[in-house]
XYZ file of C-alpha atoms in Angstrom:
688
model
C -50.891 30.114 -1.678
C -49.806 33.718 -1.893
C -49.793 35.495 1.411
C -53.268 36.954 1.980
C -51.905 40.466 2.279
C -50.595 40.366 -1.275
C -54.073 39.796 -2.664
C -55.171 43.086 -1.150
C -52.541 45.092 -3.005
C -53.294 44.539 -6.682
C -53.299 48.280 -7.260
C -49.887 48.573 -5.633
C -48.482 45.803 -7.804
C -49.873 47.429 -10.934
C -48.251 50.705 -10.013
C -44.890 49.063 -9.215
C -44.943 47.206 -12.527
C -45.776 50.369 -14.443
C -42.868 52.201 -12.864
C -40.329 49.392 -12.939
C -39.267 49.230 -16.548
C -40.051 48.100 -20.034
C -41.591 44.643 -19.720
C -42.612 43.306 -23.106
C -46.386 43.270 -23.615
C -48.722 41.433 -25.957
C -51.635 42.950 -27.889
C -53.763 43.032 -24.735
C -51.259 45.306 -23.043
C -50.465 42.670 -20.394
C -46.782 41.947 -19.737
C -45.310 38.768 -21.249
C -41.834 38.953 -19.722
C -40.521 39.090 -16.197
C -40.290 42.453 -14.428
C -39.068 43.708 -11.065
C -42.400 43.489 -9.241
C -42.631 39.783 -10.089
C -40.025 39.218 -7.394
C -42.835 39.447 -4.845
C -44.740 36.603 -6.524
C -42.170 33.855 -6.005
C -42.548 30.917 -3.634
C -40.524 27.824 -2.784
C -40.711 24.838 -0.404
C -38.308 24.102 2.442
C -37.744 21.585 5.243
C -39.798 18.694 3.812
C -40.407 15.720 6.111
C -42.446 12.516 6.011
C -44.937 11.404 8.611
C -43.852 8.070 10.178
C -46.324 6.082 8.041
C -44.869 7.644 4.890
C -48.333 8.730 3.679
C -47.946 12.486 4.150
C -45.300 15.130 3.491
C -45.180 18.229 5.677
C -43.173 21.213 4.462
C -42.589 24.922 4.978
C -43.986 27.131 2.213
C -42.038 30.343 1.790
C -43.583 33.279 -0.083
C -42.612 36.907 -0.562
C -44.785 39.348 1.392
C -45.056 42.706 -0.391
C -46.350 44.492 2.710
C -43.543 43.461 5.073
C -40.873 43.063 2.368
C -39.850 39.738 3.879
C -40.278 36.032 3.344
C -43.465 34.677 4.919
C -43.408 31.023 6.007
C -46.415 28.787 6.569
C -46.774 25.006 6.953
C -48.529 22.786 4.400
C -49.301 19.099 4.163
C -49.546 16.770 1.151
C -51.524 13.515 1.295
C -49.553 11.200 -0.993
C -52.428 8.746 -1.420
C -55.207 11.245 -2.118
C -53.026 13.891 -3.743
C -54.519 16.648 -1.598
C -52.419 19.701 -0.779
C -53.677 21.713 2.188
C -52.430 24.289 4.689
C -51.645 22.861 8.094
C -50.819 26.215 9.653
C -51.246 29.244 7.379
C -51.789 32.718 8.745
C -50.107 36.074 9.137
C -47.548 34.746 11.624
C -44.412 33.012 10.432
C -44.161 29.321 11.293
C -40.754 27.720 10.720
C -38.116 25.267 12.022
C -40.750 22.536 12.014
C -39.829 19.125 13.472
C -42.283 16.207 13.506
C -42.316 14.019 16.625
C -41.250 10.367 16.187
C -44.773 9.159 17.028
C -46.197 11.444 14.334
C -48.726 13.015 16.692
C -47.074 16.380 17.306
C -45.182 19.072 15.427
C -42.660 21.302 17.193
C -42.004 24.642 15.546
C -41.030 28.262 16.026
C -43.505 31.079 15.494
C -43.171 34.842 15.687
C -46.760 35.168 16.903
C -46.681 38.049 19.373
C -43.246 39.237 18.248
C -40.125 37.308 19.229
C -39.994 33.697 17.900
C -40.871 31.105 20.522
C -41.184 27.322 20.643
C -44.636 25.800 20.110
C -46.112 22.314 19.746
C -49.053 21.528 17.444
C -51.247 18.512 18.290
C -52.676 16.746 15.236
C -55.565 15.072 17.076
C -57.058 18.279 18.496
C -55.574 20.698 15.918
C -54.494 22.962 18.763
C -51.097 24.481 19.486
C -49.391 25.243 22.779
C -46.630 27.739 23.383
C -43.803 26.189 25.409
C -41.224 28.949 25.867
C -40.977 32.611 26.729
C -37.275 33.193 26.190
C -35.356 36.366 25.432
C -33.529 34.669 22.570
C -34.769 32.281 19.887
C -34.395 28.514 20.443
C -32.519 26.593 17.752
C -31.656 23.040 16.690
C -34.988 21.696 17.950
C -34.818 17.929 18.533
C -37.365 15.364 19.759
C -36.586 12.518 22.136
C -37.364 9.058 20.714
C -40.399 8.684 22.996
C -41.801 12.062 21.822
C -41.964 13.324 25.410
C -39.030 15.769 25.536
C -37.602 18.512 23.369
C -33.976 19.550 23.324
C -32.742 22.796 21.812
C -29.919 25.305 21.917
C -30.412 28.791 23.286
C -28.181 31.832 23.585
C -27.555 32.324 27.282
C -26.306 35.780 28.358
C -23.515 36.223 30.858
C -22.753 39.412 32.699
C -19.504 41.105 31.717
C -18.358 43.561 34.401
C -17.023 46.863 33.044
C -13.298 47.551 33.236
C -13.809 51.151 34.363
C -15.893 51.254 37.546
C -15.364 54.808 38.816
C -17.702 56.680 36.485
C -19.434 59.421 38.508
C -23.230 59.499 38.500
C -24.804 62.280 36.424
C -26.798 64.964 38.266
C -30.542 64.564 38.247
C -31.944 65.727 34.930
C -28.547 65.746 33.191
C -28.237 64.213 29.714
C -24.852 62.580 29.388
C -23.549 60.528 26.470
C -24.389 56.842 26.305
C -22.154 54.498 28.258
C -19.209 53.141 26.295
C -19.351 49.554 25.097
C -16.476 47.459 26.453
C -15.333 44.543 24.257
C -12.793 41.927 25.314
C -13.433 38.855 23.145
C -12.197 37.587 19.806
C -15.610 37.041 18.209
C -17.373 40.308 18.878
C -19.462 40.902 15.764
C -20.897 38.778 13.010
C -22.461 39.539 9.669
C -26.244 39.566 9.862
C -26.189 39.708 13.670
C -24.166 42.860 14.281
C -22.248 43.381 17.504
C -22.714 40.320 19.680
C -24.018 40.372 23.251
C -22.001 38.651 25.973
C -22.943 35.015 26.333
C -22.879 31.609 24.667
C -25.191 29.069 23.098
C -26.083 26.323 25.568
C -28.177 23.149 25.405
C -31.562 22.934 27.130
C -34.284 20.319 27.546
C -37.991 20.834 28.091
C -40.835 18.384 28.614
C -43.517 18.550 25.950
C -46.060 19.313 28.674
C -44.357 22.654 29.209
C -42.652 24.243 32.180
C -39.232 25.792 32.530
C -36.413 24.834 30.122
C -33.508 23.230 31.989
C -29.948 24.182 31.043
C -27.590 21.228 30.549
C -24.314 22.780 29.412
C -22.198 25.614 30.725
C -18.839 27.164 29.926
C -17.365 30.160 28.146
C -17.778 28.604 24.708
C -20.756 27.779 22.480
C -22.379 24.366 22.874
C -24.495 24.341 19.751
C -25.242 22.626 16.443
C -27.111 19.428 15.663
C -28.412 17.479 18.668
C -29.186 13.752 18.877
C -30.840 11.848 21.731
C -29.328 8.532 22.760
C -31.609 5.541 22.228
C -32.609 5.464 25.904
C -33.324 9.232 25.877
C -30.970 9.714 28.819
C -28.322 11.750 27.052
C -27.661 13.978 24.062
C -24.872 13.954 21.493
C -23.558 17.262 20.196
C -20.434 18.717 18.561
C -18.550 21.644 20.035
C -15.179 23.295 20.541
C -15.186 23.321 24.359
C -12.248 25.641 24.876
C -12.314 29.280 25.914
C -10.024 30.090 22.965
C -12.521 28.547 20.542
C -12.652 31.648 18.346
C -8.979 31.332 17.421
C -9.450 27.715 16.284
C -12.384 28.017 13.852
C -12.085 24.483 12.461
C -11.857 22.497 15.680
C -14.724 20.573 17.250
C -15.320 17.147 18.771
C -18.441 15.174 19.610
C -19.583 15.087 23.219
C -22.362 13.418 25.185
C -24.211 15.196 27.972
C -26.147 13.222 30.594
C -29.632 14.740 30.973
C -30.005 13.787 34.634
C -26.589 14.924 35.887
C -25.468 17.375 33.128
C -22.140 15.503 33.036
C -20.350 15.996 29.719
C -18.241 13.180 28.242
C -16.016 13.446 25.166
C -16.892 10.892 22.461
C -14.419 11.692 19.652
C -10.949 13.165 19.559
C -9.863 13.529 15.931
C -7.723 16.255 14.455
C -10.077 18.542 12.568
C -13.752 19.246 13.172
C -16.523 16.694 13.661
C -20.093 17.913 13.253
C -23.763 16.938 12.859
C -23.921 13.768 15.028
C -26.892 11.625 13.954
C -27.899 8.388 15.698
C -28.846 5.325 13.649
C -32.433 4.032 14.065
C -31.159 0.938 15.913
C -29.202 3.161 18.304
C -25.909 1.350 17.711
C -24.057 3.789 15.468
C -23.398 7.488 15.218
C -22.937 9.175 11.838
C -21.224 12.540 11.537
C -19.079 14.582 9.166
C -15.367 14.955 9.788
C -12.803 17.169 8.104
C -9.137 16.263 7.878
C -7.947 19.834 8.365
C -4.794 20.662 6.385
C -5.190 24.460 6.548
C -6.270 24.592 2.904
C -8.773 27.193 1.798
C -10.959 24.463 0.226
C -11.411 21.115 1.989
C -14.046 18.392 1.762
C -15.343 16.623 4.852
C -16.068 12.879 4.943
C -19.168 11.103 6.156
C -18.065 8.915 9.082
C -19.885 6.186 11.029
C -18.839 5.261 14.560
C -19.836 2.034 16.290
C -20.837 3.218 19.762
C -19.973 -0.060 21.494
C -16.479 -0.547 20.102
C -15.629 3.025 19.165
C -14.490 1.880 15.725
C -14.944 4.465 12.976
C -15.348 4.023 9.205
C -14.854 6.853 6.717
C -17.469 6.265 4.021
C -16.918 8.958 1.379
C -13.164 9.576 1.213
C -12.968 8.446 -2.412
C -15.779 10.751 -3.531
C -13.800 14.002 -3.254
C -16.925 16.095 -3.040
C -18.476 18.371 -0.415
C -21.018 16.480 1.729
C -24.133 18.362 2.742
C -27.133 16.722 4.479
C -27.448 13.014 5.262
C -30.093 10.660 6.630
C -30.086 7.080 7.949
C -32.141 4.392 6.242
C -34.711 2.680 8.462
C -32.666 -0.534 8.707
C -29.513 1.323 9.849
C -27.498 -0.324 7.048
C -27.013 2.686 4.770
C -27.320 6.451 4.524
C -28.619 8.797 1.837
C -26.633 12.021 1.485
C -26.458 15.109 -0.711
C -23.222 16.349 -2.237
C -22.025 19.044 -4.623
C -20.975 17.882 -8.077
C -20.201 20.073 -11.101
C -22.552 22.892 -10.203
C -25.373 20.644 -8.970
C -26.483 19.143 -5.681
C -26.982 15.414 -6.124
C -28.098 12.488 -3.960
C -26.368 9.167 -3.340
C -26.667 6.167 -1.063
C -23.714 4.684 0.801
C -23.602 1.437 2.791
C -21.496 0.859 5.886
C -18.638 -0.529 3.785
C -18.366 2.757 1.885
C -19.925 1.530 -1.373
C -21.594 4.553 -3.001
C -24.561 4.339 -5.345
C -25.504 7.549 -7.158
C -29.252 8.242 -7.286
C -30.994 9.822 -10.263
C -31.908 12.915 -8.280
C -30.664 16.500 -8.544
C -31.940 18.902 -5.910
C -31.996 22.701 -5.725
C -34.210 25.667 -6.455
C -33.990 27.469 -3.120
C -31.468 30.169 -4.053
C -33.769 32.693 -5.699
C -31.356 35.575 -6.272
C -28.350 34.070 -8.015
C -27.950 30.522 -9.464
C -26.161 28.952 -6.501
C -26.374 25.281 -5.606
C -29.007 24.556 -2.954
C -31.664 22.024 -2.040
C -33.125 19.800 0.688
C -34.432 16.261 0.921
C -35.995 13.828 3.383
C -35.996 10.033 3.508
C -39.050 8.074 4.676
C -38.952 4.875 6.714
C -40.385 3.153 3.649
C -37.482 4.279 1.443
C -39.145 7.109 -0.514
C -37.371 10.458 -0.928
C -38.988 13.886 -1.096
C -36.780 16.682 -2.378
C -36.743 20.217 -3.726
C -36.486 20.054 -7.491
C -33.742 21.876 -9.415
C -34.958 23.717 -12.521
C -33.475 26.573 -14.562
C -36.940 28.011 -15.311
C -38.600 27.808 -11.886
C -37.839 28.064 -8.190
C -38.077 24.733 -6.405
C -41.111 22.478 -6.265
C -41.403 19.311 -4.222
C -40.734 16.015 -5.982
C -41.208 12.435 -4.796
C -38.606 9.828 -5.721
C -40.130 6.419 -5.013
C -38.065 3.481 -3.837
C -38.548 1.944 -7.309
C -37.202 5.082 -9.002
C -40.469 6.707 -10.097
C -40.563 10.507 -9.901
C -43.757 12.444 -9.118
C -44.086 16.222 -8.897
C -46.017 17.129 -5.752
C -46.334 20.921 -6.017
C -46.634 23.630 -8.671
C -46.014 26.685 -6.526
C -45.070 29.203 -9.218
C -47.202 28.213 -12.207
C -49.682 30.993 -11.431
C -46.905 33.576 -11.272
C -44.754 32.473 -14.214
C -46.729 30.326 -16.683
C -48.004 33.342 -18.619
C -44.530 34.882 -18.916
C -41.712 34.069 -21.321
C -38.538 33.405 -19.356
C -34.935 33.314 -20.479
C -33.827 30.010 -21.921
C -30.731 28.595 -20.197
C -28.163 26.372 -21.925
C -24.664 25.045 -21.122
C -21.796 27.025 -22.618
C -18.704 25.078 -23.633
C -15.518 26.719 -22.319
C -11.899 25.565 -22.348
C -9.384 27.474 -20.252
C -6.747 29.174 -22.359
C -4.353 28.875 -19.409
C -4.202 25.102 -19.002
C -6.972 23.667 -21.227
C -9.183 22.656 -18.308
C -12.862 22.370 -19.037
C -14.762 25.183 -17.293
C -18.487 24.717 -16.700
C -20.528 27.715 -17.811
C -24.108 28.590 -18.729
C -25.790 31.158 -20.934
C -29.239 32.755 -20.687
C -30.950 34.217 -23.765
C -33.354 37.173 -23.686
C -37.026 36.363 -24.379
C -37.625 36.602 -28.115
C -33.962 35.894 -28.822
C -32.968 36.106 -32.498
C -29.515 34.713 -33.358
C -29.312 36.982 -36.407
C -29.159 40.047 -34.133
C -26.515 41.178 -31.649
C -27.060 41.612 -27.923
C -25.226 43.193 -25.002
C -23.548 40.686 -22.661
C -23.356 40.537 -18.856
C -20.752 38.333 -17.168
C -22.072 37.465 -13.671
C -19.434 36.063 -11.260
C -20.185 33.978 -8.174
C -18.864 34.663 -4.694
C -17.182 32.358 -2.260
C -14.756 32.086 -3.891
C -15.270 28.425 -2.965
C -18.897 28.190 -4.059
C -20.689 26.982 -7.170
C -23.194 28.239 -9.679
C -25.218 25.882 -11.832
C -28.083 25.722 -14.330
C -30.528 26.874 -11.657
C -33.333 29.398 -11.457
C -32.049 32.899 -10.727
C -34.320 35.900 -10.446
C -31.390 38.263 -10.967
C -30.285 36.592 -14.185
C -33.863 36.272 -15.436
C -34.448 39.987 -14.848
C -31.229 40.887 -16.670
C -32.240 38.729 -19.624
C -35.767 40.162 -19.608
C -34.205 43.613 -20.105
C -32.502 42.443 -23.296
C -29.131 41.140 -22.115
C -27.453 37.809 -22.802
C -26.092 36.654 -19.432
C -23.257 34.192 -18.811
C -22.077 32.650 -15.542
C -19.563 29.949 -14.736
C -17.511 27.987 -12.219
C -13.910 29.125 -12.717
C -11.047 27.390 -10.946
C -11.458 27.570 -7.196
C -15.174 26.787 -7.391
C -16.579 24.056 -5.171
C -18.161 20.838 -6.513
C -15.159 19.764 -8.641
C -12.914 18.262 -5.964
C -10.175 19.590 -3.720
C -7.491 19.888 -6.403
C -9.655 22.161 -8.552
C -10.753 24.195 -5.537
C -7.213 24.704 -4.284
C -5.848 25.963 -7.589
C -6.464 29.383 -5.994
C -5.146 28.478 -2.520
C -3.034 31.503 -1.505
C -3.337 32.403 -5.188
C -6.550 34.419 -5.485
C -7.284 36.147 -7.773
C -5.064 34.537 -10.390
C -5.867 32.331 -13.367
C -9.550 32.324 -12.391
C -9.499 35.690 -14.177
C -8.313 33.933 -17.342
C -11.132 31.404 -17.019
C -13.681 34.204 -16.837
C -12.311 35.968 -19.888
C -12.491 32.623 -21.714
C -16.176 32.441 -20.784
C -16.729 35.859 -22.374
C -14.770 34.824 -25.480
C -16.800 31.618 -25.810
C -20.028 33.611 -25.728
C -18.704 36.090 -28.296
C -17.718 33.190 -30.569
C -21.392 32.323 -30.952
C -21.718 35.383 -33.169
C -24.589 37.288 -31.573
C -22.765 39.347 -28.917
C -22.217 43.086 -29.398
C -18.561 43.400 -28.412
C -18.976 47.128 -27.777
C -21.478 46.295 -25.046
C -19.749 43.897 -22.672
C -20.552 44.299 -18.962
C -19.268 42.615 -15.817
C -20.582 42.214 -12.281
C -20.309 39.949 -9.274
C -20.767 39.925 -5.515
C -18.408 39.095 -2.639
C -15.742 36.871 -4.235
C -17.370 37.844 -7.516
C -16.862 41.467 -6.519
C -13.179 40.757 -5.955
C -12.887 39.273 -9.442
C -14.881 42.091 -11.022
C -12.598 44.725 -9.496
C -9.539 42.646 -10.436
C -10.796 42.260 -14.009
C -11.263 45.972 -14.664
C -7.695 46.446 -13.426
C -6.545 43.926 -16.014
C -8.625 44.831 -19.085
C -10.585 47.695 -20.635
C -12.844 45.426 -22.674
C -15.937 46.058 -20.540
C -18.142 49.098 -21.124
C -19.058 49.264 -17.426
C -18.742 47.252 -14.217
C -20.633 46.838 -10.960
C -18.527 45.608 -8.046
C -20.807 44.294 -5.273
C -19.672 43.795 -1.646
C -16.001 43.178 -2.569
C -12.653 42.721 -0.899
C -10.430 45.463 -2.331
C -7.456 45.344 0.039
C -6.622 41.979 1.630
C -4.673 43.565 4.471
C -7.520 45.810 5.627
C -10.048 43.016 5.028
C -8.102 40.576 7.218
C -8.337 42.978 10.156
C -11.912 44.225 9.741
C -13.936 41.181 8.582
C -16.046 39.331 11.128
C -14.434 35.898 10.572
C -10.862 37.217 10.742
C -9.445 34.189 12.652
C -10.541 31.943 9.774
C -9.478 34.199 6.918
C -6.028 34.852 8.389
C -5.337 31.137 8.935
C -6.868 29.549 5.845
C -6.877 32.190 3.109
C -3.450 33.623 3.918
C -0.075 31.943 4.474
C 0.763 34.140 7.439
C -0.500 36.947 9.603
C -1.398 39.922 7.389
C 1.407 42.126 8.713
C 3.946 39.378 7.907
C 2.739 38.747 4.355
C 1.516 42.228 3.453
C 3.512 42.284 0.217
C 1.900 39.041 -0.961
C -1.567 40.233 0.006
C -1.051 43.521 -1.792
C -0.156 41.718 -5.026
C -3.536 39.945 -4.887
C -5.501 43.067 -3.915
C -7.609 44.743 -6.623
C -6.544 48.057 -5.120
C -3.021 47.373 -6.387
C -4.370 47.576 -9.956
C -6.628 50.582 -9.486
C -4.209 52.816 -11.391
C -5.006 50.812 -14.534
C -8.779 51.159 -14.317
C -10.557 53.076 -17.066
C -13.894 51.240 -16.868
C -16.869 53.149 -15.374
C -17.415 51.298 -12.097
C -20.194 51.245 -9.535
C -19.640 49.936 -5.992
C -22.660 48.350 -4.270
C -22.565 47.175 -0.635
C -24.808 46.872 2.423
C -24.081 49.393 5.147
C -24.281 46.659 7.818
C -21.968 44.251 5.977
C -19.426 42.840 8.428
C -18.186 40.063 6.127
C -16.731 42.411 3.487
C -17.113 45.721 5.322
C -18.246 48.734 3.323
C -14.858 50.334 4.003
C -13.544 47.998 1.286
C -15.922 49.514 -1.258
C -15.109 53.021 -0.048
C -11.396 52.505 -0.671
C -11.974 51.540 -4.291
C -14.567 54.256 -4.841
C -12.300 56.986 -3.511
C -9.315 55.712 -5.474
C -11.368 55.773 -8.682
C -12.649 59.276 -7.989
C -9.103 60.510 -7.343
C -8.185 59.310 -10.837
C -11.188 60.844 -12.535
C -12.713 57.474 -13.445
C -16.511 57.460 -13.659
C -17.500 55.901 -10.354
C -20.602 55.657 -8.194
C -21.370 54.035 -4.866
C -24.683 52.502 -3.828
C -25.090 51.909 -0.093
C -27.999 49.682 0.974
C -29.207 50.854 4.420
C -29.381 48.094 7.020
C -28.247 45.377 4.616
C -25.659 42.824 5.687
C -23.558 40.682 3.342
C -26.718 38.936 2.116
C -27.528 42.100 0.261
C -30.583 40.703 -1.552
C -32.104 39.048 1.521
C -35.331 41.044 1.205
C -37.349 41.243 -2.025
C -37.049 45.016 -2.352
C -33.292 44.807 -1.832
C -33.007 42.250 -4.620
C -34.923 44.658 -6.856
C -32.701 47.581 -5.818
C -29.593 45.514 -6.478
C -30.555 44.403 -9.991
C -32.170 47.731 -10.831
C -29.060 49.719 -9.947
C -26.802 47.304 -11.846
C -28.903 47.544 -14.997
C -29.330 51.322 -14.709
C -25.536 51.691 -14.552
C -25.063 49.442 -17.565
C -27.777 51.269 -19.518
C -25.947 54.556 -18.919
C -22.849 53.228 -20.685
C -24.455 50.969 -23.266
C -23.800 51.996 -26.857
C -27.065 52.728 -28.656
C -25.609 52.472 -32.186
C -27.373 49.192 -32.957
C -30.781 50.229 -31.648
């Protein structure tokens, strides 16, 4: 279902399409290729879950709303026996963070009905909903007790911070003085996407399903947050936290605790070097599963899935031999195994592991929820009967829901984007074989061909570089890449050394060594595409965001082979970044081998700004003005340095945007549109 408001704006869509570019059209005049306005037509599923009887799947349906320029979320239900697909809660209000009660009779969720998101419960028998909270901040980590009578959640709880200066005179009546200064005295004081943080901490609360006042269980000058799990008797809650007032300076430290609901007494359950997280109780109540990271201060580290016997305290590490990043996990109904997702060679896959650590890979690849760029993604849920519902990975579509039966049969449950995309010709995506010229490692890469591709012709090429740098692209749907291809470009993307999903050794090839030979890998990707014979070598272009912005800026300092570049939300100077980024305690301890003032010479050698004197390539900088992860001052340094040298340079500032620069549909359009407009300015027209 498209949001109802979109149906009322056909004229607006027609106008946007007409203004947005040169979409190919057939003899009827209707477009046959993707264009910018199609961004508003995309949908994808999220948070799937089974009803206890395994006969229904409930999920969140996320669509782009052209009137609010945001994602609209509603709740839908699929009857697996009848095959019916109906809205459970679908209206103008957003409904999200849905959690089904263990008895299957109620659904807890958040809704922004009336403004600020609050906690509600929907009753299936009466089809009525009740609002349970009226809090200043939004509840999170919603969790049901096993008897379906109580909800636990985390909630930001303000604390008063007295001002340091207390002798400010009062202004005369009617006077208009400047606003009061903001006093900050904490390590974590701002965060990307949230801005400057108010004084307070996340705490754990419980609330009876019949309503009333939420009761606070935890206190302290540190956040008590993350996944919650009720004990089998519903008398306590497990959670992971770093319960130390200096928590901000130890970003990878946390242990599992248990809080008694009656007395609010907190007891420590684990004490292992490195962080434990996501405690999850087994169905029989005897074991606790969680992830645990053996922290060695490396920039890329994989956590293990661990199971603890609650009676004896014995712990078993289940996935040490896998050497892959563990994502979500779920207990089987008999408490004898777990199903988990993990990153592997640019994909998110599923596997089953028993309590002896024997891993069985499942024939399931999940994804399709990263609409902008082709990052790994995906969610799944396991039924009591052993079936799995998951978001399907597909290079030509955003996710749909798929059912993987316990006997291995796969059934597609949704077709959310057929109406929006079936009549359009999308870019075909294929693997691209690349061998590193530096050390002959195999580098995974992919290539997208423009609609109507003809191998006898030549095409301009865009190299698109992922961020992270410890992240992974894959053969997944990407609106940005599809739009680039629809405008006539061949697009290539890859996982150079340092990327996640290939094990710790591969990831740490750039540990305290970034950028380095990952640049060589990227140039090898370009050379492999050129070797196919249909690339116009006078029209090579390069772009990337975040870590990809770092590598784009580094690349144009190393080579003049590109006709133009767009550097999105980069780090340009590692010294200034270390002392202005929001997560500076992490970056200074894990990405650097010393405090920035002690290793400034090393950081400078890895800073793209150190190479700016070599740059001849016309370069655009593109960053959100509210980006606190790679602050816009990084982009400004590079822009000003380029202008001082007389290099063609432009800067695009996205008002209000944080590091997730394409988080709203119109911002995604602005991002891709500005990139392509810059490339079109410098594209040679000799072959046209």
